[in-house]
mmCIF file of N, CA and C in Angstrom:
data_model
loop_
_atom_site.group_PDB
_atom_site.id
_atom_site.type_symbol
_atom_site.label_atom_id
_atom_site.label_comp_id
_atom_site.label_asym_id
_atom_site.label_seq_id
_atom_site.Cartn_x
_atom_site.Cartn_y
_atom_site.Cartn_z
ATOM 1 N N HIS A 1 -29.802 21.766 -2.387
ATOM 2 C CA HIS A 1 -30.590 20.448 -1.821
ATOM 3 C C HIS A 1 -29.785 19.516 -1.085
ATOM 4 N N SER A 2 -30.328 18.774 -0.337
ATOM 5 C CA SER A 2 -29.678 17.861 0.360
ATOM 6 C C SER A 2 -30.562 16.664 0.630
ATOM 7 N N ILE A 3 -29.790 15.470 0.694
ATOM 8 C CA ILE A 3 -30.465 14.281 0.953
ATOM 9 C C ILE A 3 -30.900 14.308 2.251
ATOM 10 N N GLN A 4 -30.195 14.917 3.438
ATOM 11 C CA GLN A 4 -30.635 14.815 4.727
ATOM 12 C C GLN A 4 -31.920 15.666 5.038
ATOM 13 N N LYS A 5 -32.278 16.440 4.107
ATOM 14 C CA LYS A 5 -33.673 17.111 4.220
ATOM 15 C C LYS A 5 -34.696 16.480 3.466
ATOM 16 N N ASN A 6 -34.425 15.212 3.131
ATOM 17 C CA ASN A 6 -35.666 14.412 2.331
ATOM 18 C C ASN A 6 -35.933 14.913 1.055
ATOM 19 N N THR A 7 -34.848 15.403 0.468
ATOM 20 C CA THR A 7 -34.982 15.681 -1.126
ATOM 21 C C THR A 7 -35.050 14.488 -1.868
ATOM 22 N N PRO A 8 -35.906 14.322 -2.749
ATOM 23 C CA PRO A 8 -35.746 13.180 -3.620
ATOM 24 C C PRO A 8 -34.645 13.173 -4.461
ATOM 25 N N ILE A 9 -33.940 11.983 -4.679
ATOM 26 C CA ILE A 9 -32.668 11.816 -5.064
ATOM 27 C C ILE A 9 -32.829 12.261 -6.659
ATOM 28 N N ALA A 10 -33.881 12.292 -7.394
ATOM 29 C CA ALA A 10 -33.965 12.649 -8.702
ATOM 30 C C ALA A 10 -33.826 14.261 -8.810
ATOM 31 N N GLU A 11 -34.168 14.932 -7.935
ATOM 32 C CA GLU A 11 -33.838 16.206 -7.746
ATOM 33 C C GLU A 11 -32.496 16.800 -7.463
ATOM 34 N N ILE A 12 -31.709 15.894 -6.802
ATOM 35 C CA ILE A 12 -30.251 16.099 -6.613
ATOM 36 C C ILE A 12 -29.401 15.810 -7.925
ATOM 37 N N GLY A 13 -29.579 14.792 -8.623
ATOM 38 C CA GLY A 13 -28.800 14.575 -9.570
ATOM 39 C C GLY A 13 -29.543 13.379 -10.544
ATOM 40 N N THR A 14 -28.952 13.064 -11.565
ATOM 41 C CA THR A 14 -29.351 12.232 -12.684
ATOM 42 C C THR A 14 -29.259 10.754 -12.134
ATOM 43 N N LEU A 15 -30.378 9.895 -12.272
ATOM 44 C CA LEU A 15 -30.437 8.497 -11.908
ATOM 45 C C LEU A 15 -29.805 7.845 -12.878
ATOM 46 N N THR A 16 -29.009 6.725 -12.565
ATOM 47 C CA THR A 16 -28.460 5.817 -13.472
ATOM 48 C C THR A 16 -28.418 4.373 -13.097
ATOM 49 N N SER A 17 -28.316 3.436 -14.033
ATOM 50 C CA SER A 17 -28.478 1.939 -13.640
ATOM 51 C C SER A 17 -27.032 1.408 -13.830
ATOM 52 N N SER A 18 -26.098 2.185 -14.150
ATOM 53 C CA SER A 18 -24.697 1.684 -14.483
ATOM 54 C C SER A 18 -23.676 2.686 -13.811
ATOM 55 N N TYR A 19 -22.605 1.860 -13.292
ATOM 56 C CA TYR A 19 -21.740 2.826 -12.471
ATOM 57 C C TYR A 19 -20.330 2.107 -13.120
ATOM 58 N N LYS A 20 -19.387 3.119 -13.139
ATOM 59 C CA LYS A 20 -18.124 2.825 -13.446
ATOM 60 C C LYS A 20 -17.036 2.845 -12.182
ATOM 61 N N LEU A 21 -16.420 1.943 -11.897
ATOM 62 C CA LEU A 21 -15.372 1.868 -10.798
ATOM 63 C C LEU A 21 -14.138 2.585 -11.221
ATOM 64 N N SER A 22 -13.531 3.468 -10.718
ATOM 65 C CA SER A 22 -12.457 4.101 -11.127
ATOM 66 C C SER A 22 -11.358 4.380 -10.046
ATOM 67 N N PHE A 23 -10.158 4.706 -10.355
ATOM 68 C CA PHE A 23 -9.237 4.992 -9.176
ATOM 69 C C PHE A 23 -9.031 6.489 -8.874
ATOM 70 N N PRO A 24 -8.819 6.927 -7.630
ATOM 71 C CA PRO A 24 -8.324 6.097 -6.624
ATOM 72 C C PRO A 24 -9.714 5.557 -5.907
ATOM 73 N N LEU A 25 -9.567 4.273 -5.387
ATOM 74 C CA LEU A 25 -10.611 3.730 -4.709
ATOM 75 C C LEU A 25 -10.861 4.406 -3.356
ATOM 76 N N SER A 26 -11.808 4.208 -2.592
ATOM 77 C CA SER A 26 -12.066 4.658 -1.370
ATOM 78 C C SER A 26 -11.241 4.060 -0.323
ATOM 79 N N ASN A 27 -10.549 3.001 -0.536
ATOM 80 C CA ASN A 27 -9.676 2.513 0.526
ATOM 81 C C ASN A 27 -8.298 3.271 0.491
ATOM 82 N N GLY A 28 -8.035 4.301 -0.252
ATOM 83 C CA GLY A 28 -6.852 4.960 -0.331
ATOM 84 C C GLY A 28 -5.837 4.630 -1.332
ATOM 85 N N LEU A 29 -5.989 3.389 -1.959
ATOM 86 C CA LEU A 29 -5.124 2.891 -2.969
ATOM 87 C C LEU A 29 -5.029 3.612 -4.269
ATOM 88 N N GLN A 30 -3.926 4.412 -4.554
ATOM 89 C CA GLN A 30 -3.972 4.970 -5.935
ATOM 90 C C GLN A 30 -2.912 4.481 -6.874
ATOM 91 N N ILE A 31 -3.286 4.439 -8.182
ATOM 92 C CA ILE A 31 -2.274 3.777 -9.114
ATOM 93 C C ILE A 31 -2.122 4.794 -10.184
ATOM 94 N N GLY A 32 -0.943 5.207 -10.489
ATOM 95 C CA GLY A 32 -0.578 6.104 -11.393
ATOM 96 C C GLY A 32 0.230 5.571 -12.359
ATOM 97 N N ASP A 33 0.562 6.195 -13.530
ATOM 98 C CA ASP A 33 1.561 5.635 -14.488
ATOM 99 C C ASP A 33 3.026 5.185 -13.954
ATOM 100 N N ASN A 34 3.287 6.105 -13.116
ATOM 101 C CA ASN A 34 4.668 5.648 -12.369
ATOM 102 C C ASN A 34 4.859 5.761 -10.925
ATOM 103 N N PHE A 35 3.678 5.183 -10.252
ATOM 104 C CA PHE A 35 3.597 5.295 -8.927
ATOM 105 C C PHE A 35 2.313 4.262 -8.591
ATOM 106 N N ILE A 36 2.639 3.834 -7.239
ATOM 107 C CA ILE A 36 1.287 3.160 -6.490
ATOM 108 C C ILE A 36 1.463 3.636 -5.147
ATOM 109 N N PHE A 37 0.553 4.287 -4.745
ATOM 110 C CA PHE A 37 0.239 4.843 -3.353
ATOM 111 C C PHE A 37 -0.591 4.026 -2.521
ATOM 112 N N CYS A 38 -0.153 3.434 -1.444
ATOM 113 C CA CYS A 38 -0.927 2.588 -0.617
ATOM 114 C C CYS A 38 -0.887 2.960 0.644
ATOM 115 N N ARG A 39 -1.647 2.439 1.648
ATOM 116 C CA ARG A 39 -1.831 2.874 3.085
ATOM 117 C C ARG A 39 -1.576 1.691 4.129
ATOM 118 N N ILE A 40 -1.142 2.019 5.103
ATOM 119 C CA ILE A 40 -0.981 0.801 5.986
ATOM 120 C C ILE A 40 -2.424 0.737 6.720
ATOM 121 N N ILE A 41 -2.706 -0.670 6.710
ATOM 122 C CA ILE A 41 -4.097 -0.878 7.224
ATOM 123 C C ILE A 41 -3.924 -1.711 8.565
ATOM 124 N N TYR A 42 -2.768 -2.394 8.805
ATOM 125 C CA TYR A 42 -2.705 -3.028 10.041
ATOM 126 C C TYR A 42 -1.153 -3.220 10.417
ATOM 127 N N ILE A 43 -1.041 -3.023 11.820
ATOM 128 C CA ILE A 43 0.500 -3.200 12.243
ATOM 129 C C ILE A 43 0.310 -4.409 13.373
ATOM 130 N N HIS A 44 0.862 -5.563 13.015
ATOM 131 C CA HIS A 44 0.723 -6.699 13.943
ATOM 132 C C HIS A 44 1.685 -6.632 14.910
ATOM 133 N N SER A 45 1.611 -7.664 15.934
ATOM 134 C CA SER A 45 2.551 -7.777 17.011
ATOM 135 C C SER A 45 3.910 -7.890 16.639
ATOM 136 N N TYR A 46 4.467 -8.284 15.681
ATOM 137 C CA TYR A 46 5.881 -8.136 15.419
ATOM 138 C C TYR A 46 6.160 -6.831 14.804
ATOM 139 N N SER A 47 5.220 -5.787 14.762
ATOM 140 C CA SER A 47 5.635 -4.394 14.349
ATOM 141 C C SER A 47 5.568 -4.313 12.803
ATOM 142 N N ASN A 48 5.252 -5.509 12.027
ATOM 143 C CA ASN A 48 5.371 -5.363 10.610
ATOM 144 C C ASN A 48 4.117 -4.516 10.117
ATOM 145 N N ALA A 49 4.236 -3.891 9.117
ATOM 146 C CA ALA A 49 3.239 -3.053 8.597
ATOM 147 C C ALA A 49 2.587 -3.509 7.393
ATOM 148 N N VAL A 50 1.086 -4.000 7.323
ATOM 149 C CA VAL A 50 0.295 -4.578 6.329
ATOM 150 C C VAL A 50 -0.242 -3.386 5.606
ATOM 151 N N THR A 51 -0.247 -3.322 4.197
ATOM 152 C CA THR A 51 -0.821 -2.490 3.517
ATOM 153 C C THR A 51 -2.064 -2.782 2.665
ATOM 154 N N ASN A 52 -2.691 -2.000 2.173
ATOM 155 C CA ASN A 52 -3.878 -2.459 1.354
ATOM 156 C C ASN A 52 -3.341 -2.795 -0.246
ATOM 157 N N LEU A 53 -2.262 -2.820 -0.591
ATOM 158 C CA LEU A 53 -1.719 -3.231 -1.769
ATOM 159 C C LEU A 53 -1.818 -4.696 -1.906
ATOM 160 N N HIS A 54 -2.677 -5.200 -2.771
ATOM 161 C CA HIS A 54 -2.794 -6.655 -3.029
ATOM 162 C C HIS A 54 -1.895 -7.100 -4.115
ATOM 163 N N ILE A 55 -1.573 -8.356 -4.258
ATOM 164 C CA ILE A 55 -0.598 -8.842 -5.093
ATOM 165 C C ILE A 55 -1.201 -8.792 -6.457
ATOM 166 N N ASP A 56 -2.575 -8.881 -6.657
ATOM 167 C CA ASP A 56 -2.999 -8.796 -8.063
ATOM 168 C C ASP A 56 -2.855 -7.410 -8.601
ATOM 169 N N ASP A 57 -2.978 -6.376 -7.764
ATOM 170 C CA ASP A 57 -2.848 -4.998 -8.355
ATOM 171 C C ASP A 57 -1.470 -4.736 -8.645
ATOM 172 N N PHE A 58 -0.477 -5.420 -7.703
ATOM 173 C CA PHE A 58 0.953 -5.315 -7.961
ATOM 174 C C PHE A 58 1.395 -5.918 -9.274
ATOM 175 N N ARG A 59 0.914 -7.059 -9.327
ATOM 176 C CA ARG A 59 1.185 -7.889 -10.601
ATOM 177 C C ARG A 59 0.794 -7.189 -11.965
ATOM 178 N N GLU A 60 -0.467 -6.583 -11.799
ATOM 179 C CA GLU A 60 -1.041 -5.837 -13.016
ATOM 180 C C GLU A 60 -0.324 -4.657 -13.265
ATOM 181 N N HIS A 61 0.117 -3.834 -12.411
ATOM 182 C CA HIS A 61 0.543 -2.579 -12.714
ATOM 183 C C HIS A 61 2.151 -2.401 -12.476
ATOM 184 N N ILE A 62 2.742 -3.402 -11.794
ATOM 185 C CA ILE A 62 4.202 -3.447 -11.745
ATOM 186 C C ILE A 62 4.838 -4.579 -12.284
ATOM 187 N N GLY A 63 4.234 -5.628 -12.010
ATOM 188 C CA GLY A 63 4.775 -6.979 -12.607
ATOM 189 C C GLY A 63 6.254 -7.112 -12.244
ATOM 190 N N THR A 64 7.159 -7.283 -13.471
ATOM 191 C CA THR A 64 8.590 -7.235 -13.179
ATOM 192 C C THR A 64 9.293 -6.295 -13.231
ATOM 193 N N LYS A 65 8.593 -5.027 -13.568
ATOM 194 C CA LYS A 65 9.244 -3.677 -13.655
ATOM 195 C C LYS A 65 9.913 -3.190 -12.287
ATOM 196 N N PRO A 66 11.051 -2.498 -12.475
ATOM 197 C CA PRO A 66 11.683 -2.078 -11.244
ATOM 198 C C PRO A 66 10.997 -1.002 -10.547
ATOM 199 N N PHE A 67 11.109 -1.096 -9.182
ATOM 200 C CA PHE A 67 10.462 -0.145 -8.331
ATOM 201 C C PHE A 67 11.127 0.292 -7.125
ATOM 202 N N LYS A 68 10.872 1.284 -6.521
ATOM 203 C CA LYS A 68 11.709 1.542 -5.198
ATOM 204 C C LYS A 68 10.730 2.484 -4.361
ATOM 205 N N THR A 69 10.935 2.114 -2.907
ATOM 206 C CA THR A 69 10.395 2.996 -2.002
ATOM 207 C C THR A 69 11.363 3.303 -0.921
ATOM 208 N N SER A 70 11.345 4.511 -0.291
ATOM 209 C CA SER A 70 12.389 4.893 0.616
ATOM 210 C C SER A 70 11.829 5.417 1.766
ATOM 211 N N PHE A 71 12.248 5.175 2.937
ATOM 212 C CA PHE A 71 11.717 5.827 4.386
ATOM 213 C C PHE A 71 12.793 6.574 5.035
ATOM 214 N N LEU A 72 12.685 7.659 5.267
ATOM 215 C CA LEU A 72 13.619 8.453 6.114
ATOM 216 C C LEU A 72 15.148 8.447 5.523
ATOM 217 N N GLY A 73 15.015 8.147 4.233
ATOM 218 C CA GLY A 73 16.402 8.444 3.467
ATOM 219 C C GLY A 73 17.297 7.231 3.725
ATOM 220 N N LYS A 74 17.132 6.285 4.675
ATOM 221 C CA LYS A 74 17.966 5.283 4.925
ATOM 222 C C LYS A 74 17.334 3.777 4.724
ATOM 223 N N TYR A 75 16.045 3.629 4.684
ATOM 224 C CA TYR A 75 15.552 2.466 4.428
ATOM 225 C C TYR A 75 14.791 2.291 3.143
ATOM 226 N N THR A 76 15.159 1.249 2.494
ATOM 227 C CA THR A 76 14.737 1.123 1.206
ATOM 228 C C THR A 76 14.416 -0.041 0.813
ATOM 229 N N ILE A 77 13.226 -0.144 -0.087
ATOM 230 C CA ILE A 77 12.742 -1.562 -0.700
ATOM 231 C C ILE A 77 12.785 -1.371 -2.165
ATOM 232 N N ASP A 78 13.422 -2.261 -2.843
ATOM 233 C CA ASP A 78 13.499 -2.181 -4.407
ATOM 234 C C ASP A 78 13.193 -3.674 -4.882
ATOM 235 N N LYS A 79 12.724 -4.611 -4.047
ATOM 236 C CA LYS A 79 12.331 -5.999 -4.583
ATOM 237 C C LYS A 79 11.444 -6.475 -3.695
ATOM 238 N N ILE A 80 10.711 -7.452 -3.940
ATOM 239 C CA ILE A 80 9.763 -8.360 -3.300
ATOM 240 C C ILE A 80 10.655 -9.322 -2.514
ATOM 241 N N SER A 81 10.704 -9.497 -1.294
ATOM 242 C CA SER A 81 11.574 -10.438 -0.557
ATOM 243 C C SER A 81 10.843 -11.808 -0.730
ATOM 244 N N LYS A 82 11.869 -12.850 -0.658
ATOM 245 C CA LYS A 82 11.055 -14.326 -0.530
ATOM 246 C C LYS A 82 10.637 -14.644 0.726
ATOM 247 N N ASN A 83 11.234 -14.005 1.790
ATOM 248 C CA ASN A 83 10.822 -14.401 3.249
ATOM 249 C C ASN A 83 11.389 -13.332 4.016
ATOM 250 N N TYR A 84 11.103 -13.485 5.340
ATOM 251 C CA TYR A 84 11.504 -12.343 6.325
ATOM 252 C C TYR A 84 13.046 -12.239 6.431
ATOM 253 N N GLN A 85 13.774 -13.294 6.068
ATOM 254 C CA GLN A 85 15.393 -13.117 6.221
ATOM 255 C C GLN A 85 16.000 -12.494 4.973
ATOM 256 N N ASP A 86 15.063 -12.293 3.755
ATOM 257 C CA ASP A 86 15.591 -11.689 2.611
ATOM 258 C C ASP A 86 15.411 -10.327 2.488
ATOM 259 N N VAL A 87 16.330 -9.543 3.110
ATOM 260 C CA VAL A 87 16.286 -8.145 3.323
ATOM 261 C C VAL A 87 17.309 -7.318 2.647
ATOM 262 N N ASP A 88 17.354 -6.083 2.341
ATOM 263 C CA ASP A 88 18.393 -5.323 1.966
ATOM 264 C C ASP A 88 19.367 -5.240 3.197
ATOM 265 N N GLU A 89 20.652 -5.593 2.616
ATOM 266 C CA GLU A 89 21.840 -5.685 3.872
ATOM 267 C C GLU A 89 22.160 -4.358 4.326
ATOM 268 N N THR A 90 21.862 -3.184 3.628
ATOM 269 C CA THR A 90 22.193 -1.887 4.244
ATOM 270 C C THR A 90 21.121 -1.401 5.077
ATOM 271 N N SER A 91 19.742 -1.630 4.813
ATOM 272 C CA SER A 91 18.720 -0.987 5.573
ATOM 273 C C SER A 91 17.965 -2.085 6.335
ATOM 274 N N TYR A 92 18.174 -3.300 6.152
ATOM 275 C CA TYR A 92 17.525 -4.362 7.038
ATOM 276 C C TYR A 92 15.911 -4.245 6.790
ATOM 277 N N MET A 93 15.566 -3.714 5.715
ATOM 278 C CA MET A 93 14.034 -3.577 5.440
ATOM 279 C C MET A 93 13.749 -4.455 4.291
ATOM 280 N N GLY A 94 12.609 -5.103 4.285
ATOM 281 C CA GLY A 94 11.931 -5.809 3.058
ATOM 282 C C GLY A 94 10.498 -5.543 3.029
ATOM 283 N N GLY A 95 10.114 -6.244 1.921
ATOM 284 C CA GLY A 95 8.710 -6.109 1.587
ATOM 285 C C GLY A 95 8.255 -7.454 0.987
ATOM 286 N N ILE A 96 7.188 -8.004 1.607
ATOM 287 C CA ILE A 96 6.766 -9.467 1.226
ATOM 288 C C ILE A 96 5.207 -9.266 1.030
ATOM 289 N N PHE A 97 4.596 -10.250 0.181
ATOM 290 C CA PHE A 97 3.172 -10.567 0.222
ATOM 291 C C PHE A 97 2.905 -11.572 1.219
ATOM 292 N N ASN A 98 1.853 -11.235 2.198
ATOM 293 C CA ASN A 98 1.555 -12.180 2.993
ATOM 294 C C ASN A 98 0.586 -13.181 2.727
ATOM 295 N N ASP A 99 0.265 -14.158 3.561
ATOM 296 C CA ASP A 99 -0.586 -15.246 3.170
ATOM 297 C C ASP A 99 -1.992 -14.689 2.628
ATOM 298 N N LEU A 100 -2.341 -13.557 2.916
ATOM 299 C CA LEU A 100 -3.675 -13.086 2.387
ATOM 300 C C LEU A 100 -3.450 -12.189 1.083
ATOM 301 N N GLY A 101 -2.310 -12.079 0.609
ATOM 302 C CA GLY A 101 -1.740 -11.437 -0.661
ATOM 303 C C GLY A 101 -1.558 -9.922 -0.477
ATOM 304 N N PHE A 102 -1.467 -9.376 0.734
ATOM 305 C CA PHE A 102 -1.161 -8.081 0.961
ATOM 306 C C PHE A 102 0.291 -7.715 1.099
ATOM 307 N N PHE A 103 0.725 -6.572 0.501
ATOM 308 C CA PHE A 103 2.137 -6.186 0.711
ATOM 309 C C PHE A 103 2.337 -5.862 2.177
ATOM 310 N N GLU A 104 3.142 -6.350 2.909
ATOM 311 C CA GLU A 104 3.737 -6.277 4.245
ATOM 312 C C GLU A 104 5.142 -5.773 4.077
ATOM 313 N N ILE A 105 5.451 -4.562 5.122
ATOM 314 C CA ILE A 105 6.871 -4.239 5.124
ATOM 315 C C ILE A 105 7.301 -4.560 6.441
ATOM 316 N N PHE A 106 8.591 -4.924 6.631
ATOM 317 C CA PHE A 106 9.211 -5.304 7.769
ATOM 318 C C PHE A 106 10.692 -4.871 7.807
ATOM 319 N N LEU A 107 11.157 -4.805 9.020
ATOM 320 C CA LEU A 107 12.423 -4.628 9.420
ATOM 321 C C LEU A 107 13.082 -6.029 10.146
ATOM 322 N N SER A 108 14.242 -6.382 9.594
ATOM 323 C CA SER A 108 14.698 -7.652 10.268
ATOM 324 C C SER A 108 15.523 -7.344 11.664
ATOM 325 N N ILE A 109 15.709 -5.920 11.826
ATOM 326 C CA ILE A 109 16.273 -5.609 13.293
ATOM 327 C C ILE A 109 15.428 -4.403 13.700
ATOM 328 N N GLY A 110 15.001 -4.466 14.912
ATOM 329 C CA GLY A 110 14.155 -3.240 15.669
ATOM 330 C C GLY A 110 12.809 -3.490 15.160
ATOM 331 N N GLU A 111 11.969 -2.458 15.752
ATOM 332 C CA GLU A 111 10.633 -2.533 15.387
ATOM 333 C C GLU A 111 10.241 -1.380 14.260
ATOM 334 N N LEU A 112 9.685 -1.856 13.334
ATOM 335 C CA LEU A 112 9.259 -0.960 12.266
ATOM 336 C C LEU A 112 8.567 0.329 12.737
ATOM 337 N N ARG A 113 7.464 0.058 13.464
ATOM 338 C CA ARG A 113 6.676 1.105 14.109
ATOM 339 C C ARG A 113 7.403 2.115 14.747
ATOM 340 N N THR A 114 8.407 1.620 15.697
ATOM 341 C CA THR A 114 9.335 2.621 16.354
ATOM 342 C C THR A 114 10.245 3.434 15.515
ATOM 343 N N GLN A 115 11.026 2.651 14.671
ATOM 344 C CA GLN A 115 11.984 3.182 13.795
ATOM 345 C C GLN A 115 11.473 4.373 12.762
ATOM 346 N N LEU A 116 10.238 3.946 12.285
ATOM 347 C CA LEU A 116 9.731 4.795 11.174
ATOM 348 C C LEU A 116 8.710 5.788 11.605
ATOM 349 N N LYS A 117 8.162 5.729 12.917
ATOM 350 C CA LYS A 117 6.982 6.414 13.339
ATOM 351 C C LYS A 117 5.821 6.428 12.418
ATOM 352 N N ILE A 118 5.528 5.068 12.019
ATOM 353 C CA ILE A 118 4.458 4.813 11.172
ATOM 354 C C ILE A 118 3.111 4.431 12.028
ATOM 355 N N THR A 119 2.118 4.849 11.676
ATOM 356 C CA THR A 119 0.788 4.281 12.326
ATOM 357 C C THR A 119 -0.036 3.702 11.194
ATOM 358 N N LYS A 120 -1.210 3.148 11.641
ATOM 359 C CA LYS A 120 -2.198 2.762 10.789
ATOM 360 C C LYS A 120 -2.572 3.827 9.903
ATOM 361 N N LYS A 121 -2.794 3.735 8.648
ATOM 362 C CA LYS A 121 -3.189 4.739 7.682
ATOM 363 C C LYS A 121 -2.122 5.648 7.200
ATOM 364 N N SER A 122 -0.755 5.418 7.684
ATOM 365 C CA SER A 122 0.322 6.008 6.940
ATOM 366 C C SER A 122 0.371 5.647 5.576
ATOM 367 N N GLY A 123 0.924 6.560 4.595
ATOM 368 C CA GLY A 123 0.997 6.269 3.277
ATOM 369 C C GLY A 123 2.288 5.851 2.936
ATOM 370 N N ILE A 124 2.353 5.020 1.947
ATOM 371 C CA ILE A 124 3.628 4.674 1.180
ATOM 372 C C ILE A 124 3.503 4.687 -0.269
ATOM 373 N N LYS A 125 4.487 5.293 -0.980
ATOM 374 C CA LYS A 125 4.461 5.307 -2.187
ATOM 375 C C LYS A 125 5.692 4.565 -2.956
ATOM 376 N N LEU A 126 5.189 3.615 -3.936
ATOM 377 C CA LEU A 126 6.196 2.851 -4.385
ATOM 378 C C LEU A 126 6.272 3.581 -5.905
ATOM 379 N N LYS A 127 7.554 4.052 -6.067
ATOM 380 C CA LYS A 127 7.856 4.609 -7.344
ATOM 381 C C LYS A 127 8.462 3.770 -8.402
ATOM 382 N N LEU A 128 7.984 3.695 -9.659
ATOM 383 C CA LEU A 128 8.341 2.844 -10.734
ATOM 384 C C LEU A 128 9.525 3.390 -11.372
ATOM 385 N N ASP A 129 10.646 2.639 -11.540
ATOM 386 C CA ASP A 129 11.871 3.098 -12.189
ATOM 387 C C ASP A 129 11.881 2.620 -13.648
ATOM 388 N N PHE A 130 10.960 2.993 -14.329
ATOM 389 C CA PHE A 130 11.150 2.567 -15.777
ATOM 390 C C PHE A 130 10.813 3.964 -16.660
#
């Protein structure tokens, strides 16, 4: 059966009046016991990458627990930066929650997009170190 062939919904499956929202969400955000997988949803003119990870999800699932993400083996983020100058001194990379509450990844030198060859919809995995 197919909805496209005007089949009544009752013939395709069981009707329900209640739904349960579960992960992963359709926006690509996946939250596991020891990781959060998010996607880049926007790259702005400064070449910083904004992800779909919201601060509320970060606080709920990571909070103050240690975490780490690496790119190309030389760029690492293991803390939330206080500002754009607060970066890892060896990789010049940082992560900050922007004004809208979304996790944003940046480099203090060079362009993130060029250095990492990332695009909109690239995936990022934050591994929890506990």
